[in-house]
Amino acid sequence: MLVNRDAELATLHHSFKQACDGHGSVLLVAGEMGVGKSKLIEKFSEDVQQSQIKPRPRLFVAYCSSITGQGNAYEPFLELLVKSIERETVQGRAKGIAKFLREVAPDWISLIPVAGGIVAATWKTVSAAFDAGRPSPNEISRTALFVEFRDYLIWFSKNVGPMVLILEDLHWSDKSSVDLFYYLAQNIIHSPILILGTYQIPLLEAESGRQHPLATLRIEVLARQLGQYLELKPLNEAAIGQIVEKRFPNNAFGDSFVRWLSELSGGNPLFVEAFLEYLQAEGCFQIQGDRPVLLGGIETGPLGWQLIGSLKQLRIPPTITAVLEERLRKISAEHESLLRCASVQGEKFITFVLAHSLGRSETDLSDDLRNLSNRYLLIQKLSEMPTKVGITELYDFIHRLVQQTFYRQLSSSERQKYHHSVAAALLEMSDLSQQDTALMLQISYHLEQAGEYEMAAHFAVRAAECAYYAWAASEEIISARRALDLLDRSSVSDADVADRLRFRALARIEHACDNFGQPEEQRVTVEQMLLIADRLHSQTLRGDALLKKAWLHHSRFGNEEATVIAQEAVAL
């Protein structure tokens, strides 16, 4: 439930009204986990969809993934694009979509993997106008992609209706998406477009200690007056009291209970709501007349808070995670095992994959999931999704903490077994001919967790190659370096196969270094490629590496040696 966020909600509404009047902007919403970012966005989304503004505003929500996000270029923006296509196709605008996509954003068409359903049907129409085929990376530039997406949003907002774009969990986003977010912030100021981004403040520090690109984004947005920044603070005692009253109307718990709960939770609303559920499940309340009362009491003493009566026997969880763990003890062993297995997929899980992992029929499993969703409110169904093997269902956990709590309960051997099964199911249900970066990253991640490092490296290389086609050098180099790391950790079964994977990964690193203007690392990378080509006795690979070396010499020195190297490469 949402309490004490009137000021923040008013800011969102003001930005929305300004956007509808043709003054676009961006808004960053930040805060710690469980502080209420998603609840605030949900309430704002409801208000937007119920507004009487004409033409009717279009609202689209996309999410960044903790598994694929930092290596999957433009992940949330591709999701927004697909959702806008689906929405308008349902409303009979397929031909119009085909026309303006072909005219305004042709390169983005090549980046969207088509799995089936509405988007696939629309793409048949688009393909008729887009018969030139997939453009090569040399025909696409990063700037062109940014301009195309901007033009698409502006066209859509002026010809269909004002747009509200919400990007959740930007702390997991790839660098290319952050850069595109900033580019759009500078270029939508005269259009009916509002872009919101949410993120967790504690996760902005990268493991390497380098500053997260979102931190720079916030500074630039504010400095250039391109939008606003909202940091959600913990709730005060009065707001905690409102949550308690809404959850238990006309209660007789007393002010001491609210003060104690406020101090215990640190003002975190997720903790408060989970803790109230826990107290109710433990039978700490009863109804006297028409009022809920505590079985016991809470008093202050020289040593702090003192619990009295039944509450004294209660185990008090000190953290949100501990509260959730106590709540989950009430679930049956069979359902707990099911959700543990589901947690291996991440915050979102696919029923086909889960059924594959558990060795159960998807029909029987769906019945259990509906029961869990309705009874315990720990998961919720998001949608149905078409796959190569038919229609399946997509669920998600109500909060990342719930998913993490179940995952921690698995033993190492269980995790390894289930991750292997998830990878196998994804391979079975997916079309691997598509340039689908997210799919490659998911399969690679699950194979890595299963200890199958060489196969994980193969899919990491494919993810890097997908990033290459998306002109996303940052994500290209991340996946390529990850592939090399996985190969170093593997017990190689075939040295030649591993070397060929290394060569492909190094080729992606060399391209990214060329893009970033890092000639020394580029030179070292090319020399490593030549060593591998010689080790494999491959004239083809040596020729590829020499062409890169020739280009490096030409770009740095413009000398005759580059011509000699290029001639040798062509001869090979």
XYZ file of C-alpha atoms in Angstrom:
572
model
C 0.000 0.000 0.000
C 1.114 3.577 -0.662
C 1.201 6.073 2.210
C 2.840 9.440 2.806
C 3.967 9.887 -0.804
C 1.596 12.715 -1.744
C 4.403 15.159 -2.550
C 6.223 12.668 -4.768
C 2.992 11.681 -6.521
C 2.200 15.362 -7.115
C 5.618 15.806 -8.753
C 4.909 12.883 -11.087
C 1.499 14.298 -11.985
C 2.954 17.745 -12.672
C 5.600 16.272 -14.997
C 2.890 14.226 -16.732
C 0.698 17.288 -17.295
C 3.681 19.248 -18.608
C 4.472 16.412 -21.023
C 0.891 16.296 -22.283
C 1.188 20.026 -22.959
C 4.220 19.339 -25.157
C 7.012 19.886 -22.629
C 8.743 16.521 -22.341
C 11.157 15.605 -19.565
C 12.683 12.725 -17.610
C 12.300 11.850 -13.952
C 14.573 9.607 -11.869
C 13.062 7.885 -8.819
C 15.581 6.385 -6.402
C 15.606 4.731 -3.001
C 16.657 1.652 -1.059
C 15.060 -1.746 -1.634
C 11.509 -1.921 -0.274
C 11.114 1.830 0.249
C 8.126 1.993 -2.123
C 9.402 2.928 -5.592
C 7.283 0.342 -7.377
C 4.184 1.180 -5.317
C 4.556 4.847 -6.226
C 4.950 4.012 -9.910
C 1.958 1.636 -9.798
C -0.285 4.354 -8.348
C 0.944 6.900 -10.887
C 0.395 4.399 -13.731
C -3.180 3.821 -12.595
C -3.807 7.569 -12.550
C -2.361 8.003 -16.057
C -4.494 5.203 -17.477
C -7.624 6.655 -15.862
C -6.951 10.219 -17.005
C -9.443 11.927 -19.315
C -6.769 13.580 -21.451
C -7.366 13.419 -25.222
C -5.831 11.881 -27.193
C -5.470 9.114 -24.633
C -1.890 8.829 -23.279
C 0.001 5.587 -23.894
C 1.925 4.138 -20.950
C 4.540 1.414 -21.372
C 6.686 -0.254 -18.682
C 9.969 -2.128 -19.197
C 12.329 -3.837 -16.766
C 16.080 -4.327 -16.547
C 17.231 -7.831 -15.616
C 19.801 -8.700 -12.962
C 20.865 -11.688 -15.110
C 21.084 -10.134 -18.578
C 20.897 -6.377 -17.993
C 24.498 -5.140 -18.099
C 25.393 -7.234 -21.134
C 22.159 -6.849 -23.096
C 22.340 -3.634 -25.111
C 19.204 -1.477 -25.080
C 17.263 -4.166 -23.185
C 14.537 -1.938 -21.663
C 14.164 0.184 -24.805
C 13.689 -2.876 -27.008
C 10.990 -4.040 -24.592
C 9.285 -0.647 -24.789
C 9.404 -0.746 -28.578
C 7.883 -4.233 -28.724
C 5.135 -3.310 -26.250
C 4.190 -0.219 -28.225
C 3.950 -2.348 -31.373
C 1.814 -4.980 -29.634
C -0.576 -2.408 -28.160
C -1.216 -0.586 -31.403
C -1.398 -3.779 -33.475
C -4.179 -5.065 -31.222
C -6.009 -1.838 -31.970
C -5.748 -2.410 -35.722
C -2.825 -0.174 -36.643
C -0.494 -2.845 -38.076
C -0.136 -1.213 -41.507
C 0.599 2.176 -39.997
C 3.207 0.638 -37.702
C 4.898 -1.116 -40.620
C 5.047 2.121 -42.553
C 6.500 4.335 -39.847
C 8.928 1.690 -38.581
C 10.294 1.300 -42.076
C 10.558 5.058 -42.533
C 11.602 6.157 -39.040
C 13.413 3.267 -37.311
C 14.606 0.651 -39.833
C 17.728 -0.310 -37.878
C 15.753 -1.087 -34.730
C 13.765 -3.650 -36.725
C 16.968 -5.646 -37.174
C 17.607 -5.696 -33.421
C 14.308 -7.243 -32.342
C 14.293 -11.054 -32.078
C 10.933 -12.384 -33.288
C 9.576 -15.262 -31.203
C 5.975 -15.381 -32.361
C 2.551 -14.012 -31.570
C 1.550 -10.441 -32.263
C 5.033 -9.115 -32.936
C 5.807 -11.927 -35.377
C 2.556 -11.276 -37.224
C 3.331 -7.571 -37.401
C 6.839 -8.312 -38.615
C 5.431 -10.119 -41.663
C 3.955 -6.788 -42.669
C 7.137 -4.921 -41.788
C 9.312 -7.386 -43.687
C 7.411 -6.763 -46.886
C 8.650 -3.182 -46.739
C 12.019 -4.143 -45.296
C 13.261 -6.566 -47.940
C 16.827 -5.326 -47.944
C 17.658 -7.764 -45.141
C 19.466 -7.282 -41.869
C 21.930 -4.410 -42.133
C 25.531 -5.069 -41.187
C 27.105 -3.269 -38.213
C 29.052 -1.133 -40.669
C 25.759 0.188 -42.028
C 24.442 1.064 -38.570
C 25.973 3.546 -36.198
C 25.240 4.117 -32.550
C 24.242 7.702 -33.336
C 21.851 6.506 -36.027
C 20.192 4.141 -33.531
C 19.731 6.963 -31.038
C 18.296 9.311 -33.668
C 15.927 6.622 -34.945
C 14.570 5.858 -31.485
C 14.083 9.563 -30.805
C 12.269 10.028 -34.098
C 10.101 6.965 -33.412
C 9.020 8.326 -30.011
C 8.334 11.790 -31.387
C 6.323 10.376 -34.315
C 4.354 8.075 -32.020
C 3.638 10.742 -29.408
C 2.353 13.219 -31.990
C 0.404 10.792 -34.191
C -0.967 8.305 -31.635
C -0.912 10.018 -28.239
C 1.314 11.347 -25.436
C 3.763 8.751 -24.147
C 4.768 7.775 -20.626
C 7.739 5.395 -20.620
C 8.738 3.717 -17.352
C 12.053 1.892 -16.996
C 12.228 -0.086 -13.750
C 15.452 -1.237 -12.024
C 17.887 0.893 -14.000
C 20.637 -0.133 -11.572
C 20.798 -3.381 -13.636
C 20.857 -1.570 -16.982
C 23.517 -1.714 -19.666
C 25.645 1.348 -20.412
C 24.150 1.783 -23.888
C 20.674 2.112 -22.367
C 21.877 4.740 -19.899
C 23.493 6.661 -22.761
C 20.275 6.431 -24.810
C 18.250 7.596 -21.790
C 20.427 10.707 -21.541
C 20.241 11.335 -25.289
C 16.452 11.177 -25.168
C 16.382 13.481 -22.139
C 18.063 16.133 -24.280
C 15.804 15.596 -27.289
C 12.228 15.221 -26.040
C 11.852 18.609 -24.372
C 9.451 19.837 -27.075
C 7.453 16.609 -27.352
C 4.585 15.062 -25.326
C 6.843 12.413 -23.757
C 7.648 11.630 -20.114
C 10.360 9.064 -19.307
C 10.664 7.698 -15.752
C 13.515 5.585 -14.436
C 13.707 3.837 -11.062
C 16.767 2.445 -9.338
C 18.188 1.354 -5.998
C 20.733 3.752 -4.555
C 22.906 1.150 -2.732
C 23.483 -0.760 -5.994
C 25.021 2.157 -7.879
C 28.529 1.271 -6.738
C 30.001 -1.162 -9.229
C 32.003 -4.088 -7.859
C 35.130 -2.588 -9.368
C 34.570 0.574 -7.369
C 33.971 2.633 -10.503
C 31.054 5.023 -10.534
C 27.862 3.632 -12.025
C 26.836 5.528 -15.213
C 23.495 6.337 -13.531
C 25.282 8.575 -11.051
C 26.627 10.683 -13.918
C 23.207 10.610 -15.589
C 21.545 12.128 -12.517
C 24.137 14.916 -12.318
C 23.779 15.783 -16.013
C 19.971 15.680 -15.989
C 19.814 18.088 -13.050
C 22.618 20.340 -14.248
C 21.000 20.786 -17.674
C 17.481 21.052 -16.200
C 16.240 18.157 -18.314
C 14.130 16.655 -15.565
C 13.849 15.944 -11.851
C 15.219 13.547 -9.258
C 13.108 12.024 -6.476
C 14.753 10.135 -3.651
C 12.222 8.220 -1.567
C 13.116 8.442 2.113
C 12.076 5.949 4.820
C 8.609 6.549 6.276
C 8.152 8.455 9.517
C 6.248 7.154 12.531
C 2.959 8.743 11.464
C 3.146 6.998 8.078
C 3.896 3.650 9.752
C 0.775 4.223 11.832
C -1.232 4.727 8.622
C -0.031 1.378 7.272
C -1.028 -0.360 10.509
C -4.447 1.311 10.474
C -5.101 0.421 6.845
C -4.069 -3.174 7.449
C -6.048 -3.472 10.722
C -8.809 -0.811 10.791
C -9.977 0.394 14.197
C -7.152 -1.513 15.940
C -6.273 -1.140 19.604
C -2.530 -1.770 19.269
C -1.523 1.547 20.825
C 1.136 4.145 20.114
C 3.907 2.037 21.642
C 3.393 -0.663 19.025
C 3.696 1.871 16.199
C 6.833 3.449 17.704
C 8.394 0.019 18.210
C 7.543 -1.083 14.658
C 8.856 2.197 13.244
C 12.178 1.746 15.031
C 12.395 -1.963 14.184
C 11.701 -1.414 10.449
C 13.788 1.718 9.987
C 10.788 3.189 8.178
C 10.938 0.613 5.383
C 7.332 -0.041 4.216
C 8.101 -3.467 2.762
C 9.447 -4.566 6.148
C 6.372 -3.178 7.909
C 3.879 -4.946 5.651
C 5.781 -8.239 5.740
C 6.122 -8.021 9.541
C 2.391 -7.400 10.024
C 1.662 -10.469 7.887
C 4.075 -12.437 10.031
C 2.470 -11.317 13.299
C -0.963 -12.260 12.006
C 0.261 -15.679 10.849
C 1.744 -16.281 14.316
C -1.628 -15.546 15.949
C -0.499 -12.429 17.796
C -3.844 -10.650 17.277
C -7.422 -11.371 18.192
C -10.716 -9.564 17.654
C -12.442 -8.145 20.742
C -15.787 -6.710 19.769
C -14.947 -5.209 16.408
C -11.363 -4.201 17.223
C -8.113 -6.111 16.573
C -5.999 -6.259 19.763
C -2.522 -7.558 20.528
C -2.076 -10.674 22.651
C 0.455 -9.018 24.889
C 2.010 -5.596 24.922
C 5.061 -3.468 24.275
C 6.646 -1.135 26.801
C 9.809 0.889 27.058
C 12.268 0.135 29.821
C 15.830 0.917 30.880
C 17.134 -1.676 28.406
C 14.912 -0.575 25.547
C 11.690 -2.157 24.302
C 10.137 -4.894 26.447
C 7.691 -7.408 24.936
C 4.970 -8.674 27.266
C 2.668 -11.709 27.173
C 2.460 -13.799 24.005
C 4.655 -11.346 22.160
C 7.513 -12.191 24.512
C 7.712 -15.696 23.029
C 7.842 -14.354 19.488
C 11.047 -14.619 17.509
C 11.646 -11.088 16.178
C 13.261 -11.134 12.712
C 15.824 -8.292 12.497
C 15.736 -7.833 8.702
C 13.272 -7.911 5.801
C 14.812 -11.170 4.621
C 14.357 -12.728 8.055
C 10.708 -11.605 8.110
C 10.106 -13.229 4.739
C 11.790 -16.439 5.843
C 9.467 -16.630 8.833
C 6.420 -16.079 6.584
C 7.526 -18.781 4.165
C 7.566 -21.378 6.936
C 3.769 -21.520 6.581
C 3.922 -22.856 3.010
C 3.593 -26.594 2.398
C 6.799 -28.504 1.668
C 5.626 -29.296 -1.882
C 4.873 -25.677 -2.697
C 8.104 -24.509 -1.079
C 10.071 -26.961 -3.247
C 8.264 -25.680 -6.342
C 9.094 -22.039 -5.586
C 12.711 -22.871 -4.770
C 13.044 -24.402 -8.199
C 11.297 -21.409 -9.808
C 13.702 -19.010 -8.077
C 16.606 -20.437 -10.096
C 15.281 -18.657 -13.207
C 15.404 -15.263 -11.454
C 12.694 -12.782 -10.535
C 10.617 -13.903 -13.531
C 10.066 -17.546 -14.413
C 8.546 -19.479 -17.311
C 6.186 -22.369 -16.577
C 7.553 -24.530 -19.417
C 11.066 -24.223 -17.985
C 9.825 -24.899 -14.445
C 7.868 -27.978 -15.580
C 10.979 -29.242 -17.381
C 13.088 -28.793 -14.238
C 10.568 -30.577 -11.975
C 9.651 -33.328 -14.424
C 5.965 -32.408 -14.219
C 3.278 -31.563 -16.755
C 2.839 -27.860 -17.388
C -0.957 -28.172 -16.959
C -0.717 -29.588 -13.412
C 1.968 -27.068 -12.544
C -0.197 -24.150 -13.683
C -2.913 -25.187 -11.223
C -0.418 -25.106 -8.342
C 0.937 -21.718 -9.427
C -2.542 -20.201 -9.557
C -3.208 -21.522 -6.050
C 0.072 -20.062 -4.765
C -0.653 -16.727 -6.423
C -4.141 -16.434 -4.939
C -3.450 -17.821 -1.471
C 0.005 -16.591 -0.491
C 0.477 -13.541 -2.761
C 4.136 -14.405 -3.334
C 3.969 -14.707 -7.121
C 1.781 -13.280 -9.867
C 1.092 -14.184 -13.469
C 2.339 -11.588 -15.931
C 1.321 -12.921 -19.320
C 1.215 -15.787 -21.759
C 4.120 -16.059 -24.165
C 4.528 -17.854 -27.504
C 7.561 -20.104 -27.952
C 8.855 -22.645 -30.440
C 7.105 -25.394 -28.444
C 3.780 -23.576 -27.987
C 2.141 -21.130 -25.568
C 3.516 -20.997 -22.033
C 3.065 -18.641 -19.051
C 5.317 -16.016 -17.512
C 5.197 -15.397 -13.736
C 7.203 -13.227 -11.406
C 7.867 -13.072 -7.678
C 6.203 -10.101 -6.000
C 9.615 -8.834 -4.931
C 13.232 -9.699 -5.635
C 13.716 -10.421 -1.926
C 11.143 -13.223 -2.095
C 12.988 -14.829 -5.003
C 16.328 -14.494 -3.228
C 14.917 -16.000 -0.039
C 13.804 -19.156 -1.857
C 17.056 -19.374 -3.824
C 19.184 -19.248 -0.661
C 17.362 -22.310 0.633
C 18.759 -24.490 -2.171
C 21.903 -26.532 -1.595
C 24.865 -26.123 -3.975
C 24.109 -29.411 -5.702
C 20.432 -28.476 -6.128
C 21.352 -25.127 -7.631
C 23.750 -26.754 -10.071
C 21.178 -29.365 -11.134
C 18.376 -26.841 -11.618
C 20.546 -24.327 -13.487
C 21.505 -27.094 -15.930
C 17.843 -27.972 -16.390
C 16.881 -24.333 -16.971
C 19.549 -23.980 -19.680
C 18.364 -27.193 -21.356
C 14.731 -26.026 -21.327
C 15.636 -22.604 -22.756
C 17.521 -24.322 -25.567
C 14.524 -26.549 -26.286
C 11.928 -23.756 -26.371
C 13.920 -21.068 -28.209
C 14.864 -20.274 -31.782
C 18.649 -19.943 -31.648
C 18.802 -18.532 -35.162
C 17.586 -15.177 -33.814
C 20.038 -12.459 -32.777
C 18.624 -12.548 -29.246
C 21.190 -11.150 -26.816
C 19.000 -11.694 -23.744
C 18.501 -15.380 -24.597
C 22.235 -15.946 -25.146
C 23.055 -14.260 -21.833
C 20.425 -16.263 -19.947
C 21.656 -19.591 -21.311
C 25.270 -18.625 -20.640
C 24.453 -17.581 -17.060
C 22.636 -20.812 -16.220
C 25.365 -22.973 -17.786
C 27.970 -21.077 -15.750
C 26.024 -21.678 -12.534
C 25.792 -25.356 -13.521
C 29.593 -25.494 -13.785
C 29.566 -26.007 -17.581
C 32.021 -23.231 -18.312
C 33.017 -24.114 -21.869
C 29.408 -24.158 -23.108
C 28.705 -21.003 -21.094
C 31.604 -19.343 -22.927
C 30.097 -20.343 -26.283
C 26.866 -18.479 -25.524
C 28.759 -15.523 -24.011
C 30.585 -15.188 -27.336
C 27.250 -15.309 -29.172
C 25.964 -12.552 -26.860
C 29.028 -10.452 -27.721
C 28.343 -10.990 -31.417
C 24.722 -9.905 -30.923
C 26.010 -6.729 -29.238
C 28.275 -6.167 -32.251
C 25.223 -6.153 -34.509
C 23.561 -3.680 -32.131
C 26.553 -1.296 -32.333
C 26.910 -1.640 -28.574
C 30.651 -1.795 -27.934
C 30.351 -1.569 -24.125
C 28.161 -4.663 -23.960
C 30.210 -6.377 -26.692
C 33.406 -6.163 -24.645
C 31.663 -7.184 -21.390
C 30.363 -10.440 -22.892
C 33.621 -11.164 -24.756
C 35.764 -10.756 -21.639
C 33.320 -12.910 -19.710
C 33.730 -15.620 -22.354
C 37.506 -15.545 -21.945
C 37.156 -15.766 -18.169
C 34.812 -18.758 -18.500
C 37.274 -20.526 -20.801
C 40.077 -19.934 -18.285
C 37.913 -21.588 -15.602
C 36.908 -24.576 -17.719
C 38.444 -28.009 -18.002
C 38.728 -27.847 -21.769
C 37.535 -31.002 -23.507
C 38.730 -29.930 -26.964
C 41.629 -27.454 -27.130
C 40.930 -26.502 -30.751
C 37.274 -25.713 -30.053
C 38.284 -23.603 -27.040
C 40.868 -21.722 -29.120
C 38.308 -20.944 -31.805
C 36.001 -19.555 -29.116
C 38.883 -17.471 -27.764
C 39.546 -16.125 -31.252
C 35.905 -15.087 -31.678
C 35.891 -13.414 -28.251
C 39.141 -11.568 -29.001
C 37.707 -10.392 -32.333
C 34.878 -8.729 -30.447
C 37.298 -7.146 -27.956
C 39.437 -5.844 -30.820
C 36.367 -4.273 -32.445
C 35.308 -2.633 -29.181
C 38.828 -1.284 -28.591
C 38.803 0.186 -32.094
C 35.448 1.782 -31.295
C 36.715 3.205 -27.988
C 39.994 4.455 -29.447
C 42.233 2.145 -27.360
C 45.040 1.289 -29.836
C 47.448 -0.337 -27.384
C 44.902 -2.842 -26.071
C 43.758 -3.337 -29.671
C 47.343 -4.165 -30.710
C 47.790 -6.684 -27.884
C 44.464 -8.293 -28.751
C 45.404 -8.685 -32.423
C 48.719 -10.311 -31.448
C 46.807 -12.797 -29.288
C 44.546 -13.568 -32.247
C 47.588 -14.239 -34.460
C 49.060 -16.613 -31.875
C 45.809 -18.585 -31.755
C 45.577 -18.695 -35.574
C 49.114 -20.079 -35.770
C 48.401 -22.601 -33.021
C 45.393 -23.831 -35.006
C 47.332 -23.745 -38.310
C 44.402 -21.807 -39.756
C 45.152 -19.570 -42.717
C 41.586 -18.192 -42.622
C 41.885 -17.038 -39.017
C 45.369 -15.677 -39.620
C 44.024 -13.714 -42.585
C 41.233 -12.273 -40.416
C 43.719 -11.245 -37.732
C 46.102 -9.704 -40.267
C 43.299 -7.599 -41.740
C 42.651 -6.201 -38.275
C 46.368 -5.574 -37.824
C 46.511 -3.811 -41.192
C 43.593 -1.576 -40.239
C 45.261 -0.755 -36.916
C 48.517 0.237 -38.649
C 46.609 2.279 -41.216
C 44.553 4.155 -38.637
C 47.562 4.851 -36.396
C 50.387 5.471 -38.861
C 48.923 5.432 -42.389
C 52.171 3.769 -43.506
C 53.142 1.361 -46.255
C 53.444 -1.497 -43.764
C 49.657 -1.536 -43.470
C 49.404 -2.198 -47.220
C 51.905 -5.062 -47.012
C 50.017 -6.658 -44.118
C 46.693 -6.274 -45.925
C 48.114 -7.910 -49.083
C 49.290 -10.897 -47.048
C 45.840 -11.145 -45.428
C 44.069 -11.104 -48.804
C 46.447 -13.758 -50.151
C 45.602 -16.028 -47.213
